[in-house]
Amino acid sequence: MASTIATASTRVLRQPRTALTCKRQLHTQDAGCRWHFGAAVVFDIDGVLVRGKQTIKEARRALDMLNGQNKLKRRIPFALLTNGGGVSEQDKASQISAMLGTRISANQVILAHSPMQALAAKYKDSHVLVVGGPGRQCADIAHAYGFRNVSTPNDIVAWRPEIWPFIRLSPEIRVEKRAFDQHPFAAVMVFHDSFDFGRDLQIVTDVLRSREGRLSAEYVGRQTVPLFLSNADLVFSNEYVRPRFGQGAFHECLRAMWCALTRGASLEYTRYGKPFAVQYRHAEQVLDALVEAQNSSVCEHRRIYAIGDNPAADIAGANAAGWTSILVRTGVFSGTNDPENPAQLVVDHVGDAVEKIIDIEHQRFTS
Ligand SMILES: [Mg+2]
């Protein structure tokens, strides 16, 4: 299918500069290839660069184009922005690099929980419950983010197995048992999909309505502990023929349980991940850091292009952030454009998307 509209919007970033200064900063000499800092590209991963365990064949060529194989003969900074998580940024960078046969660094990767690092400024010494993923994997990620006092639902089950009597912890599972009636929780953070909905619904609601964050016989009739959620996607795609429940499905269950347990009270929470603005502000900081790492400064007229396959997440978030949204047809979307969250450009695949970006930037550069 042919592409539809091509409109490049601008995003004003920090440090306003004069047009002359800005023009000088658009292109900087790198050891191998000059950089074009007038634009930056942010890719979704699933449905854009890969599909499950398979790569999308145009993905490598798209990255090669951004790495200088284009008619501008310049490199364009790019980052990956995914609602996936449960691994470190380094592990995701290594995984995608191996799949695509290219080199992507950890500081180009933004996972659903990456902006939650900022919460460490407030909670680094507080006791927090980290939910999601297998074993202590997400607890280890939280530690790396700066949270020094992290527990998991398995730690709580190890302390009082009767709190969720339907499972038996395997001796191989790493737990850090402590007296949770003596160590109050200051926050609950859901980092990834729940690997045990029942256990996590029970334990999270126990903590949220506990007196001063302590797990005891006494419940309070209101929410006493703040809740942070990292990915609102209701479903995700894998090798199965139909979409599977994602972290958003866990949120829906949690809200329904909370409403039932509190006679209609609303659950209070802070959300991260696409399409929420916090994710896009974090991505802009990541792009700023990539530019600054090349000894350059942020340009006030830089255009940010977002390439995604999910209108409700990728396109809605990019449009709200003032970025140029490009929708591809290699993932969950097929059609002309999305009526609810229309993209500024719709193309067949990521190779076409990057070609369009190069065309727009070349036209700007040479006009
Ligand atoms: Mg996707």
XYZ file of C-alpha atoms and ligand atoms in Angstrom, residues 44-48 274 308-310 314, ligand 1:
11
model
C 8.893 0.351 18.887
C 10.373 -3.171 18.909
C 7.665 -5.841 18.574
C 5.823 -5.574 15.282
C 8.366 -3.058 13.941
C 3.376 4.055 26.303
C 5.229 1.884 15.752
C 2.611 -0.744 14.937
C 0.118 -0.041 17.737
C 2.787 4.097 19.801
Mg 4.557 -3.109 18.893
